[in-house]
XYZ file of C-alpha atoms in Angstrom:
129
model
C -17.338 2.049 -4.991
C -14.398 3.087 -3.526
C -14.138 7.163 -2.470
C -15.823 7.690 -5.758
C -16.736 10.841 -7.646
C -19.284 11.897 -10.600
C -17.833 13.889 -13.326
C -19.045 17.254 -13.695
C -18.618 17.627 -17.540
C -17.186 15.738 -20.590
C -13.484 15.493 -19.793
C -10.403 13.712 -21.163
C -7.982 12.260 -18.275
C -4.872 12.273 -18.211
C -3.588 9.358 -19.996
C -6.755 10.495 -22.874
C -9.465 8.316 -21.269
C -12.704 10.134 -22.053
C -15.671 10.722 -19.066
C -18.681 12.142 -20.021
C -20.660 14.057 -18.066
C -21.873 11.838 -14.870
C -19.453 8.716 -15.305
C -18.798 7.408 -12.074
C -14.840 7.523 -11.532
C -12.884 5.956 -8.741
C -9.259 4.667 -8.477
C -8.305 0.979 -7.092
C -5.420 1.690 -4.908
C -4.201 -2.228 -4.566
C -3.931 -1.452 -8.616
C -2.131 1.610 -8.254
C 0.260 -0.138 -6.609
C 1.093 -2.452 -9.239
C 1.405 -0.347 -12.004
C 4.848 -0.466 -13.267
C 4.466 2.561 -15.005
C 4.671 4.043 -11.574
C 7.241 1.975 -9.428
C 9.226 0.180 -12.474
C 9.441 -3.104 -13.521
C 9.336 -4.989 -10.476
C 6.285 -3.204 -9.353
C 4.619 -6.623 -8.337
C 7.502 -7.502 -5.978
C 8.025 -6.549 -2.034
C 11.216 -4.180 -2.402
C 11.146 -1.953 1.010
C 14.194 -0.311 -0.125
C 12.637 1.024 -2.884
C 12.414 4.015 -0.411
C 14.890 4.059 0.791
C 17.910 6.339 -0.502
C 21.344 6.835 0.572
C 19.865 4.331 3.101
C 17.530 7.387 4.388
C 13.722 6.789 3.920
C 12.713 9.110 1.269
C 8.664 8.322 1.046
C 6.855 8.367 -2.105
C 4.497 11.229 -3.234
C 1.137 10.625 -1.400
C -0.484 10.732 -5.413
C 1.833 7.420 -5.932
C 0.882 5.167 -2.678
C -2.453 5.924 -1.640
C -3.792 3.881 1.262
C -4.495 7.121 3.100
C -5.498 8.946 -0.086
C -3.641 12.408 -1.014
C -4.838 16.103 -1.119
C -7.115 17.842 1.093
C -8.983 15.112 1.846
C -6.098 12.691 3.356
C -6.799 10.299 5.972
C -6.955 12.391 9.566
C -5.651 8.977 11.130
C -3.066 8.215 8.843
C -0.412 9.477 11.063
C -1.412 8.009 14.241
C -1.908 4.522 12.341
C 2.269 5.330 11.486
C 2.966 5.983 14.712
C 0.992 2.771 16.465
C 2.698 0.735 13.823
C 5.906 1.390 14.614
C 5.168 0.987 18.216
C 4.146 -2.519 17.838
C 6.995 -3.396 15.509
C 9.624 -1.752 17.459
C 7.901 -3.496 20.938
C 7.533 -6.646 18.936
C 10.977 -6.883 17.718
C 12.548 -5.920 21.111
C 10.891 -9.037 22.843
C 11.105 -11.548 19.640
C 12.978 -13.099 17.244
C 10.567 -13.926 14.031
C 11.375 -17.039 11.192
C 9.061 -18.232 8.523
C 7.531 -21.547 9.033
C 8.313 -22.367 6.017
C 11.035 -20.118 4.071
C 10.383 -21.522 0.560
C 6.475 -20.545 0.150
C 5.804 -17.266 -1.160
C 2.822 -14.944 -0.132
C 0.000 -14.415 -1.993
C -2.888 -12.453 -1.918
C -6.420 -11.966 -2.068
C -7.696 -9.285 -3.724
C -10.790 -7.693 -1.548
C -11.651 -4.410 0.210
C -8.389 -4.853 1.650
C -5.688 -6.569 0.752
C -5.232 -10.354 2.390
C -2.473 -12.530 2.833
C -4.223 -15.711 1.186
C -3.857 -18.693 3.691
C -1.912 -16.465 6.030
C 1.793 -15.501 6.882
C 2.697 -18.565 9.437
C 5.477 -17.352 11.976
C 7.560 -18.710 14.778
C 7.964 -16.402 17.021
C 10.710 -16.868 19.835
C 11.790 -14.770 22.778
C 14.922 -12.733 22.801
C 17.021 -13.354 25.631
């Protein structure tokens, strides 16, 4: 389980799903972030500039993308895992130009703990001069 909780008492969620008293409840995040009910139709497809507005990055309520959960209880590393990332793109991207081996295969995934790029993302990575 997944950052699950025990319910308290009988309760009715949101969207009228009823717990009783000691359910086990716990949220898949990977789902979250497919529901279209949350990010529209295309939920399912890699749109980066679905944040971005007026072409300013406007994130997302921490509720709506969860990888570092939301609340009280948010991820004390979530900020340094921002900043490290963008670090490492900005250094990689500096040094290196980046192509697809092969443009016309599309990603999938494997559905685990963590989300994996099934059979890889194959690069060719060359310096910039």
């Amino acid at each position: 389980m997944q950052d699950g909780k025990s319910s308290a008492e009988d309760d009715i969620l949101p969207d009228g799903f009823k717990v009783k008293k000691g359910d086990d409840i716990t949220y898949l995040a990977y789902a979250m972030r497919m529901m279209k009910s949350i990010w529209g139709g295309d939920a399912e497809e890699f749109h980066p500039e679905r944040w971005l507005h007026d072409e300013i990055f406007q994130p997302e309520s921490p509720f709506k993308f969860t990888a570092f959960h939301a609340g009280p209880r948010t991820c004390l590393g979530k900020e340094s895992a921002y900043r490290q990332l963008k670090i490492l793109a900005a250094v990689l991207l500096y040094f290196f130009r980046f192509k697809l081996k092969d443009s016309r295969k599309e990603a999938t995934y494997r559905t685990m703990f963590t989300l994996h790029l099934d059979k890889g993302l194959h690069l060719y990575a060359s310096p910039r001069l």
